[in-house]
Tab-separated table of C-alpha atoms in Angstrom:
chain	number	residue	atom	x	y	z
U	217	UNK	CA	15.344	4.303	-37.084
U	218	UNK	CA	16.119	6.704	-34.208
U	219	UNK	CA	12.311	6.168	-32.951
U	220	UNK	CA	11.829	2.645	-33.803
U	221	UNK	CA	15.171	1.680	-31.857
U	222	UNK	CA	13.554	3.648	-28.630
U	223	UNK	CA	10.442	1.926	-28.642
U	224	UNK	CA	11.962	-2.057	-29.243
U	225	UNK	CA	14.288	-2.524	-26.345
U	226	UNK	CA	16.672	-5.424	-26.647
U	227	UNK	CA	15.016	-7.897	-24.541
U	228	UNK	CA	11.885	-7.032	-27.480
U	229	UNK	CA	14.278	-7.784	-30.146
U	230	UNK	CA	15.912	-11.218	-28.794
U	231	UNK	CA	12.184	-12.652	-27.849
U	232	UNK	CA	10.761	-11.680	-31.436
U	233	UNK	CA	13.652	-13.179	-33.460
U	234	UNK	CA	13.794	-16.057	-31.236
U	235	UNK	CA	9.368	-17.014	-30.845
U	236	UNK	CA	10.003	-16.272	-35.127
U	237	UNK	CA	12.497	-18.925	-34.790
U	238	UNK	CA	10.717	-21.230	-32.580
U	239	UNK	CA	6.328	-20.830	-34.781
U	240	UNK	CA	7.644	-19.874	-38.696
U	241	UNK	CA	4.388	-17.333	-37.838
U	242	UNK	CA	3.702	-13.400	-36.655
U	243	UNK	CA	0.901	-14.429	-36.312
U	244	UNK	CA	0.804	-16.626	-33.489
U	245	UNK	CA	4.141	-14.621	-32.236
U	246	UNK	CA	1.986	-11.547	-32.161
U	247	UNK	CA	-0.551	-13.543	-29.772
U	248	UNK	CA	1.203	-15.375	-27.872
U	249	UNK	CA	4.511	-13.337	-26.914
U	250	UNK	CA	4.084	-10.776	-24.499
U	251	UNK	CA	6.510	-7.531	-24.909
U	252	UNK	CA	7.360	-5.102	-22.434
U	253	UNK	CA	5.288	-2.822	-24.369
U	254	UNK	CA	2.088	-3.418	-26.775
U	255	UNK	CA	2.704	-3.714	-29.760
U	256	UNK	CA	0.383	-3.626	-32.733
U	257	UNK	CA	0.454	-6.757	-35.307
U	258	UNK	CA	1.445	-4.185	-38.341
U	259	UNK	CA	4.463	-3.107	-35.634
U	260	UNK	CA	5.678	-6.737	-34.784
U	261	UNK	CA	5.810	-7.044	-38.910
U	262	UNK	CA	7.681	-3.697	-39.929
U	263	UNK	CA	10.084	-4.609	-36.799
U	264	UNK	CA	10.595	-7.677	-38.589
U	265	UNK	CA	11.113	-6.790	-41.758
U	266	UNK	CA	13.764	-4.113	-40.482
U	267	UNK	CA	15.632	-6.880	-38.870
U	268	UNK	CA	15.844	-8.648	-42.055
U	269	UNK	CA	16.606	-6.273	-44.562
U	270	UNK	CA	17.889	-3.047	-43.119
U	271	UNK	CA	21.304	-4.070	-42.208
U	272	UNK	CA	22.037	-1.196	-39.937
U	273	UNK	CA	19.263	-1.826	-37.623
U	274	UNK	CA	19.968	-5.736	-37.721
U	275	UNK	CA	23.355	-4.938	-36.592
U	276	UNK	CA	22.481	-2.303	-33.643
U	277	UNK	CA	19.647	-4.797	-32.247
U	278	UNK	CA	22.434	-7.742	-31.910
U	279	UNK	CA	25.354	-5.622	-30.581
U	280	UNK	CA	22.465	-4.382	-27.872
U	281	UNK	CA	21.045	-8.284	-27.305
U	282	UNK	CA	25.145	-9.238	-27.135
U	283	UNK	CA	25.620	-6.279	-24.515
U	284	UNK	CA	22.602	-7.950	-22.297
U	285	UNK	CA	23.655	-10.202	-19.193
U	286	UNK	CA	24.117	-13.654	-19.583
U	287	UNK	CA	21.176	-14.228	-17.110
U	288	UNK	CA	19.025	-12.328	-18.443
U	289	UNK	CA	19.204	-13.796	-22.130
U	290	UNK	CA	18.823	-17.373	-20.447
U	291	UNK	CA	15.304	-15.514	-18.710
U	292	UNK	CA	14.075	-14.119	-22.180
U	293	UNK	CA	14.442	-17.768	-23.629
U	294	UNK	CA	13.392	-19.709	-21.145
U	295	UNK	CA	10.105	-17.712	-22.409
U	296	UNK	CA	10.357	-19.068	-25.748
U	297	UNK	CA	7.184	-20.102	-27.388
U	298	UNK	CA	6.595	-23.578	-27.800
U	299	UNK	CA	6.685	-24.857	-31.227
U	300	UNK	CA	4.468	-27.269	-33.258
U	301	UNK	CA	6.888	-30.328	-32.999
U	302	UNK	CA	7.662	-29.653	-29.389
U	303	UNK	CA	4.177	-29.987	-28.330
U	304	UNK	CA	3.593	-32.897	-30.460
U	305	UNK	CA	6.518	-34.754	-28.494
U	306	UNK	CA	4.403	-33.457	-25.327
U	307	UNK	CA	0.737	-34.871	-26.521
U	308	UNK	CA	2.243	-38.458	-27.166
U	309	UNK	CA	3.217	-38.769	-23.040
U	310	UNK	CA	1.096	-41.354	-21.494
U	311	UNK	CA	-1.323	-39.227	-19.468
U	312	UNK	CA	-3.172	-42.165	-17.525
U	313	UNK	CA	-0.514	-41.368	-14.693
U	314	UNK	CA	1.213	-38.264	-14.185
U	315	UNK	CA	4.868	-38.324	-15.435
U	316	UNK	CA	7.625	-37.498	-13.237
U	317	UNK	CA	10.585	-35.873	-13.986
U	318	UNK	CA	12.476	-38.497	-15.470
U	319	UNK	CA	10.044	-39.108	-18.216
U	320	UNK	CA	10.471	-35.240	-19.301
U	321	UNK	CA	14.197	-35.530	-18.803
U	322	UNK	CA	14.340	-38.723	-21.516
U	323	UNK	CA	11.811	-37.265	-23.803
U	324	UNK	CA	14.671	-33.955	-23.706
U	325	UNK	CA	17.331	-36.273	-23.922
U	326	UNK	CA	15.985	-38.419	-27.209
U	327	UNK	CA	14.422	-35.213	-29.065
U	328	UNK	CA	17.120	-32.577	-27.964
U	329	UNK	CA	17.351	-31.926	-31.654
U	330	UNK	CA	13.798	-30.463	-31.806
U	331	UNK	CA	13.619	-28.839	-28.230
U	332	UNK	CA	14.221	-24.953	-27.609
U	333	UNK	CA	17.818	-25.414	-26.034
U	334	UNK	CA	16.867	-23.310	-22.873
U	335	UNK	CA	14.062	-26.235	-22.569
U	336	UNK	CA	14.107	-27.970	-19.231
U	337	UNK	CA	12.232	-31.071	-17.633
U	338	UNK	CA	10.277	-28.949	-15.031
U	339	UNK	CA	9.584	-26.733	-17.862
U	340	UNK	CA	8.362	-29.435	-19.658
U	341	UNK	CA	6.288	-30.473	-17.473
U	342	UNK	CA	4.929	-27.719	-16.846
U	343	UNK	CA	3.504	-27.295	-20.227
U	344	UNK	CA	2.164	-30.765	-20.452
U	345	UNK	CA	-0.111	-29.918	-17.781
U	346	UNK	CA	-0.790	-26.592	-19.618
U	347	UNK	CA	-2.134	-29.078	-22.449
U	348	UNK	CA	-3.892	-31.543	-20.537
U	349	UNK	CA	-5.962	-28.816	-17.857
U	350	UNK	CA	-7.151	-27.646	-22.000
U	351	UNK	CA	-7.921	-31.142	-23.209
U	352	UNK	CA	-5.290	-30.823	-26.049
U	353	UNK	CA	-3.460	-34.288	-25.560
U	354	UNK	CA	-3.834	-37.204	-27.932
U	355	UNK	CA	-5.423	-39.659	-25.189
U	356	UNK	CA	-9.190	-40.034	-25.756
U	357	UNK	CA	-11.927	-38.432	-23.696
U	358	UNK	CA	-12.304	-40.807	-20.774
U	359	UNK	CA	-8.475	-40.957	-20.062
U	360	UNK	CA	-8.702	-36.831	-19.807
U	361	UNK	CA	-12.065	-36.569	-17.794
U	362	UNK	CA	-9.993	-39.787	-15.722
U	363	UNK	CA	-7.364	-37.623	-15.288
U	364	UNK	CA	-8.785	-34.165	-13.894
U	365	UNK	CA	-8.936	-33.257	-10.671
U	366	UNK	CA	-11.656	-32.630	-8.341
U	367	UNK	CA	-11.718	-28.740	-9.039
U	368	UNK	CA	-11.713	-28.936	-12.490
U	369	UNK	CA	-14.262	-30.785	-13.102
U	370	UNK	CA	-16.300	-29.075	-10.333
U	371	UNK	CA	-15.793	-25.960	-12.480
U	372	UNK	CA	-16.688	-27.297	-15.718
U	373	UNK	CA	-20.055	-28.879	-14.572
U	374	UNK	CA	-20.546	-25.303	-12.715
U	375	UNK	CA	-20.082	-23.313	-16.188
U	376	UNK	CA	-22.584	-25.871	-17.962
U	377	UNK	CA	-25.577	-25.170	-15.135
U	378	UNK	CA	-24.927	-21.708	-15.401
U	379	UNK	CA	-25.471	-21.535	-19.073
U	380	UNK	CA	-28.579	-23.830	-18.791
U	381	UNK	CA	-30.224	-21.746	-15.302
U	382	UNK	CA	-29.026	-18.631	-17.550
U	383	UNK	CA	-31.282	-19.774	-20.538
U	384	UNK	CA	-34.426	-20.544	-17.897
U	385	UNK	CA	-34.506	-17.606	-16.182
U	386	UNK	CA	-34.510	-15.729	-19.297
U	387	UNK	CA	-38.237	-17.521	-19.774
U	388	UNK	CA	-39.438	-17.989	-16.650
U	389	UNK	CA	-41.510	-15.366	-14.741
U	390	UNK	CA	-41.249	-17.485	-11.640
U	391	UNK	CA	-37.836	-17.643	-11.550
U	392	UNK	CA	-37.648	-13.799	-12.284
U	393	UNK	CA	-40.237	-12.795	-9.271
U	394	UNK	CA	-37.579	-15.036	-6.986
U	395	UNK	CA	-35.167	-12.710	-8.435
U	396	UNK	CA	-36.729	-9.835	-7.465
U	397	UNK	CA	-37.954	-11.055	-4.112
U	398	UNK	CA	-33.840	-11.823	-3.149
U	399	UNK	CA	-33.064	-8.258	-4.178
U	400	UNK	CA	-35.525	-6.745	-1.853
U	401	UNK	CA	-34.101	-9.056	0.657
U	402	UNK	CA	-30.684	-8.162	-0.060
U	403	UNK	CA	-31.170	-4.403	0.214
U	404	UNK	CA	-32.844	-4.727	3.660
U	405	UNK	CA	-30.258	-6.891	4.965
U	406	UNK	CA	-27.540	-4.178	3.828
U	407	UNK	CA	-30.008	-1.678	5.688
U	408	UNK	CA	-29.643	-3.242	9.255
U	409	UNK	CA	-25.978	-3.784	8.292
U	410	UNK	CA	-25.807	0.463	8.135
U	411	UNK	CA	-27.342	0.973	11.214
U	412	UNK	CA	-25.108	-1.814	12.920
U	413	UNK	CA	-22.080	-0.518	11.756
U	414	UNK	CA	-21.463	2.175	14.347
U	415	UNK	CA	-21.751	-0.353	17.059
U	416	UNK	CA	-19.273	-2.789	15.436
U	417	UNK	CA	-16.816	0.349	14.989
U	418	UNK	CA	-16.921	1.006	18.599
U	419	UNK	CA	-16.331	-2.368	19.985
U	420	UNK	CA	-13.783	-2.698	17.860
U	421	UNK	CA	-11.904	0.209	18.810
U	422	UNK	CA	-12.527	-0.446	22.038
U	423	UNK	CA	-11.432	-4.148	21.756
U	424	UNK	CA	-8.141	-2.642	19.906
U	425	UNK	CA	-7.678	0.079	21.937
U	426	UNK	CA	-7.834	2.708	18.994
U	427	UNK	CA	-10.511	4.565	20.130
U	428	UNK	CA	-10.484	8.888	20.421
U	429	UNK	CA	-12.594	9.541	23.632
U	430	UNK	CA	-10.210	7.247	25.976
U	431	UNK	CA	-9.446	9.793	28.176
U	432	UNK	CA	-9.533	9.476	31.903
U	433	UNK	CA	-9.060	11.909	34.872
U	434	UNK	CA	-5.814	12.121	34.855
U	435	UNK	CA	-4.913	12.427	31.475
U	436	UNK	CA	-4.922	16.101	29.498
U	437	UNK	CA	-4.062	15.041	25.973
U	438	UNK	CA	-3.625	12.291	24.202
U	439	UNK	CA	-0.352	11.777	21.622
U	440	UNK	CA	-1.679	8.578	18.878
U	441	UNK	CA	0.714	7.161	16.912
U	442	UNK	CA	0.149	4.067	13.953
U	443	UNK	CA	0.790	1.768	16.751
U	444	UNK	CA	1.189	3.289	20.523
U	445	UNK	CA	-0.714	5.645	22.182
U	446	UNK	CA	1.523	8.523	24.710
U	447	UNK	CA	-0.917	9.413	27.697
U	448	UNK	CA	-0.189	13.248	28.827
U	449	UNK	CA	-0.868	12.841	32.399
U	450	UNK	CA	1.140	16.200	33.438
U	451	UNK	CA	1.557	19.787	32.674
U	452	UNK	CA	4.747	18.994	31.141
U	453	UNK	CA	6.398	15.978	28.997
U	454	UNK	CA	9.031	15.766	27.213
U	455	UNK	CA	9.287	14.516	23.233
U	456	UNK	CA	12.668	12.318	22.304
U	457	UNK	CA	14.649	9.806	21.925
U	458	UNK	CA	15.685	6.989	25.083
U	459	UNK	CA	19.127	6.520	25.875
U	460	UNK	CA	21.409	5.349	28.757
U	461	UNK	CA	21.996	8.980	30.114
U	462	UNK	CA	18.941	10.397	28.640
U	463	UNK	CA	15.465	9.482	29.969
U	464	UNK	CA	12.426	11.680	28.443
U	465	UNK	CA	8.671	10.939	28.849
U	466	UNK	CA	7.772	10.026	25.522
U	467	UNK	CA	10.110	7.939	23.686
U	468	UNK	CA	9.467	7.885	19.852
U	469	UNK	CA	11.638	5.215	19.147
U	470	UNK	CA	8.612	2.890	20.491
U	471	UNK	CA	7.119	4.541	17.356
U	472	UNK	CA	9.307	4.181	14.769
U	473	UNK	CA	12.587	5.164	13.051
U	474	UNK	CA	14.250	7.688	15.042
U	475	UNK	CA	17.905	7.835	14.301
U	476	UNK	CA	17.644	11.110	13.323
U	477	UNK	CA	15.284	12.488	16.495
U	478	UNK	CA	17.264	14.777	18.922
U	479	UNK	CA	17.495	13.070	22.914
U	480	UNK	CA	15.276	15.649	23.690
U	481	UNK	CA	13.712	17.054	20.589
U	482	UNK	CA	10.274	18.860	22.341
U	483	UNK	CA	8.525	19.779	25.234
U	484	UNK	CA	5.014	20.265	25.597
U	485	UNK	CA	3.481	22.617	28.179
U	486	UNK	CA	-0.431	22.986	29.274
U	487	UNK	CA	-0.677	26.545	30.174
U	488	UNK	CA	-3.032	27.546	33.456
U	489	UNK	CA	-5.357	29.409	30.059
U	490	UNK	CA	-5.435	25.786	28.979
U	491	UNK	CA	-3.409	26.259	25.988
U	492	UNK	CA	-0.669	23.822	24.681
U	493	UNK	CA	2.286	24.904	23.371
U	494	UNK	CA	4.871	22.928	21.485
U	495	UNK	CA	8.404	23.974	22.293
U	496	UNK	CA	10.756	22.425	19.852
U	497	UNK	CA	14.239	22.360	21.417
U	498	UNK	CA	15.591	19.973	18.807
U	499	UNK	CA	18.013	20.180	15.755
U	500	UNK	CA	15.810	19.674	13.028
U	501	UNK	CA	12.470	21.445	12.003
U	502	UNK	CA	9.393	19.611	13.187
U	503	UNK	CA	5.860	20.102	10.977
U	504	UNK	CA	2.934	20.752	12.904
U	505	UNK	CA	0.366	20.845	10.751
U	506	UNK	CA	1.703	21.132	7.334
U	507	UNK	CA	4.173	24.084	9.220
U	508	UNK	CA	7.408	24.042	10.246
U	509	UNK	CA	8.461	24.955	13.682
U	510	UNK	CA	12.649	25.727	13.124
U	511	UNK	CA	14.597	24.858	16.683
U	512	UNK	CA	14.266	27.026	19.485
U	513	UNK	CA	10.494	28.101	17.820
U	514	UNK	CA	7.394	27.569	19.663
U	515	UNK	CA	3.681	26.709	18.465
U	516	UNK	CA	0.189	26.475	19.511
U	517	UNK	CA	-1.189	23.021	19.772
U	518	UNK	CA	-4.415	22.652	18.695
U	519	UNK	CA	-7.236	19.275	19.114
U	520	UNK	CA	-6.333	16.890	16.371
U	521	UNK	CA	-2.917	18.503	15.560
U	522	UNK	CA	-0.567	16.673	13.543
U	523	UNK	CA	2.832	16.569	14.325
U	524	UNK	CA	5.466	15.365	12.325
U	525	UNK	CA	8.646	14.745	13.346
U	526	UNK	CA	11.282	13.334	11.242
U	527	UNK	CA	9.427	9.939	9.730
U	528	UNK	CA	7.476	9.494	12.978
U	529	UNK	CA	3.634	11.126	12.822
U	530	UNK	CA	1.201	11.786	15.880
U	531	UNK	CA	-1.603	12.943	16.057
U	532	UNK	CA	-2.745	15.634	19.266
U	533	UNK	CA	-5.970	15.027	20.610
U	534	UNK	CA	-6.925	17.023	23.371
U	535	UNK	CA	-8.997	15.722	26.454
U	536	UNK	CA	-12.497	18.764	25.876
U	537	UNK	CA	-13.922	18.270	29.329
U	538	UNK	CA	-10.668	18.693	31.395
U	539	UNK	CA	-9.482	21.517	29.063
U	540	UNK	CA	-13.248	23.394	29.690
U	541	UNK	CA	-12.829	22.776	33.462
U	542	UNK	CA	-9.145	24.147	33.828
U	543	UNK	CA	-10.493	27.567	31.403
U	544	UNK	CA	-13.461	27.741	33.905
U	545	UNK	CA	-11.460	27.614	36.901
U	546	UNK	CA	-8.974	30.152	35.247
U	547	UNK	CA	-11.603	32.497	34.556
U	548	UNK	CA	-12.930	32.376	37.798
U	549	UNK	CA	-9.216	33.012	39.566
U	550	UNK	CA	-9.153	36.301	37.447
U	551	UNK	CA	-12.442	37.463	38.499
U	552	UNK	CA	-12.019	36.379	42.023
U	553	UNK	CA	-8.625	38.151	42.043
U	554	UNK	CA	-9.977	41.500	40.350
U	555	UNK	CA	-12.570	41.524	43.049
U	556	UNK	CA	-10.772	41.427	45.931
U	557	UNK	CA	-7.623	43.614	45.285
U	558	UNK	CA	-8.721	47.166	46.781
U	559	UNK	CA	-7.996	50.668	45.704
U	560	UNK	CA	-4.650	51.915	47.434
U	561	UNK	CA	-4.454	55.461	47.661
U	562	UNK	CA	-1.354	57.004	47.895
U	563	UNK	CA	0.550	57.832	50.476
U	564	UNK	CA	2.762	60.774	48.666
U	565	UNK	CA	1.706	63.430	46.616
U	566	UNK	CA	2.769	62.286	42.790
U	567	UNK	CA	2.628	64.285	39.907
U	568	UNK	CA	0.366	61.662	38.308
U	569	UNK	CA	-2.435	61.257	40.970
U	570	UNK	CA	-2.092	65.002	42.045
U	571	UNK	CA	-5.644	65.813	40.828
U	572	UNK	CA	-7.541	62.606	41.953
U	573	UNK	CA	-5.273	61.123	45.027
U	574	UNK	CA	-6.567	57.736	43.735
U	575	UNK	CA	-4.117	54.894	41.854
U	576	UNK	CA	-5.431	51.869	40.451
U	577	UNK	CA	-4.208	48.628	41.579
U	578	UNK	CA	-2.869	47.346	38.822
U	579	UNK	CA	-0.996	50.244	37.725
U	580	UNK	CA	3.092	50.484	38.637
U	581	UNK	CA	2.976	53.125	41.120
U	582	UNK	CA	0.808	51.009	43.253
U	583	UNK	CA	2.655	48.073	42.987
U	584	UNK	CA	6.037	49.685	44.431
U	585	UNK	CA	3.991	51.920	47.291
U	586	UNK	CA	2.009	49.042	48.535
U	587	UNK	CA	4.674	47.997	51.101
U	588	UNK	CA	3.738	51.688	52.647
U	589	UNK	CA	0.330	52.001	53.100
U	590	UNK	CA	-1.103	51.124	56.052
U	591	UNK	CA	-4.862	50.789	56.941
């Protein structure tokens, strides 16, 4: 009982007893009422059968169908299958014009004795033109084919040539070599299609502006949210959230929700190595990567680094031919600057540089005796 009362849920138990009501037939309950779980023919019959003559489960199922909301039961019969005398009623409407409202409404008001109570004119209606879209009325054949519209018929004369062109090319080699020949046809066409799909990609993006090499000269990196693009056109900008007395260079409100984004929640810095770091002076954790960076925590940015912060995601892409030129012109200003610093010598005997009289440039002791030496 335990099992069968989890499975049928009340709203299953007040459409079963009520489509029984409505057909005298599991059968045609089984077809035509639709559960909120399937249910096999043998099940709709044993649920039955409990209903009737196990008198504990009968009284569970209606204390849980009296416990439902008074909308909902009028929802579940509303749904109520239509019986044999209902749709009788239905067939004898003149069909040579379509029926308004009224006609339904009298038809419910003379035969309220044989309609479903939660039966309504728009409902009725409703299932008249069921009937007549199905050809199931009592007027004859021309009144019906009279009677359909444009796309109906359209559609039924479609469905007839099919079958017939169906049974010809079935027999006809002709036909079958035309087949063939459209194939080919087809498959070269989807051929060009490939090789003219990268060009339709880029002017796209470039129409929409979502493209990844839009960089310019002035621009380092590139921030790309779902629907607005952050330009990093300085060594420095700052990640947050607009206010009156709080102005920061990227505002991620433009991007979405950010209620809970700090007024200043990041900086990001382009080293003179060319490295970006992500300095998150904010309250809350931001992910980079699938990693979080806690408050007062810095990280490496890297090309196509995504950065989530709160609900708002970016994605880092980093401008390759500035980033090579500022690493070339790095490494050059070390080389430069290790060439031209000369060997100091030292002025004053030291128990370091006793032996050779020599200190390197870099090394402390040269540093502080520079100011001495003279050339």
């Amino acid at each position: 009982m335990v099992e069968e009362t989890r499975i049928w849920r009340a709203e299953d138990d007040l459409l079963l007893i009520d489509a029984v009501i409505q057909t005298n037939d599991l059968l045609a309950v089984f077809a035509s009422v639709r559960f909120s779980t399937h249910f096999t023919l043998k099940e709709v019959q044993e649920r039955w059968e409990s209903l009737l003559f196990d008198l504990n489960i009968s009284k569970f199922a209606q204390e849980r169908i009296l416990k439902l909301p008074i909308d909902i039961r009028r929802r579940i019969l509303r749904k109520a299958v239509f019986s044999e005398p209902e749709e009788q009623i239905l067939c004898d409407i003149n069909s040579n014009n379509l029926p308004s409202l009224e006609n339904f409404q009298n038809a419910l008001s003379k035969h309220r004795n044989v309609f479903h109570v939660a039966r309504t004119a728009k409902c009725l209606r409703k299932h008249w033109l069921l009937l007549r879209r199905y050809r199931l009325l009592n007027q004859g054949v021309n009144n019906q084919l009279s009677q359909e519209s444009f796309a109906e018929v359209e559609e039924r004369l479609s469905e007839k040539t099919s079958e017939v062109v169906n049974k010809a090319e079935m027999n006809d080699p002709v036909i079958q070599n035309e087949i063939c020949l459209a194939g080919m046809r087809a498959h070269e066409e989807i051929k060009v299609l490939e090789t003219e799909l990268p060009r339709w990609q880029f002017l796209l993006s470039h129409t929409t502006g979502n493209k990844l090499n839009d960089f310019d000269e002035d621009t380092y990196a590139v921030l790309r949210g779902r629907s607005i693009r952050f330009l990093m056109q300085s060594r420095s900008i700052s990640l947050g959230r607009c206010c009156k007395d709080n102005k920061v260079d990227v505002d991620l409100s433009l991007e979405g929700p950010a209620h809970k984004i700090s007024r200043v929640q990041a900086l990001i810095s382009l080293l003179p190595s060319g490295a970006f770091v992500f300095h998150n002076q904010g309250k809350r954790p931001v992910f980079i990567d699938g990693r979080a960076v806690l408050p007062g925590n810095k990280k490496r940015l890297m090309d196509n680094s995504v950065i989530i912060i709160c609900k708002v995601a970016l994605l880092f892409l980093v401008n390759g031919t500035m980033l090579c030129h500022l690493r070339h012109s790095f490494n050059a200003q070390i080389v430069n600057s290790t060439r031209t610093t000369p060997h100091v010598v030292s002025s004053a005997p030291n128990a370091n540089t006793a032996a050779t009289g020599v200190v390197a440039a870099d090394s402390p002791i040269a540093n502080t005796q520079c100011a001495n030496v003279t050339s």
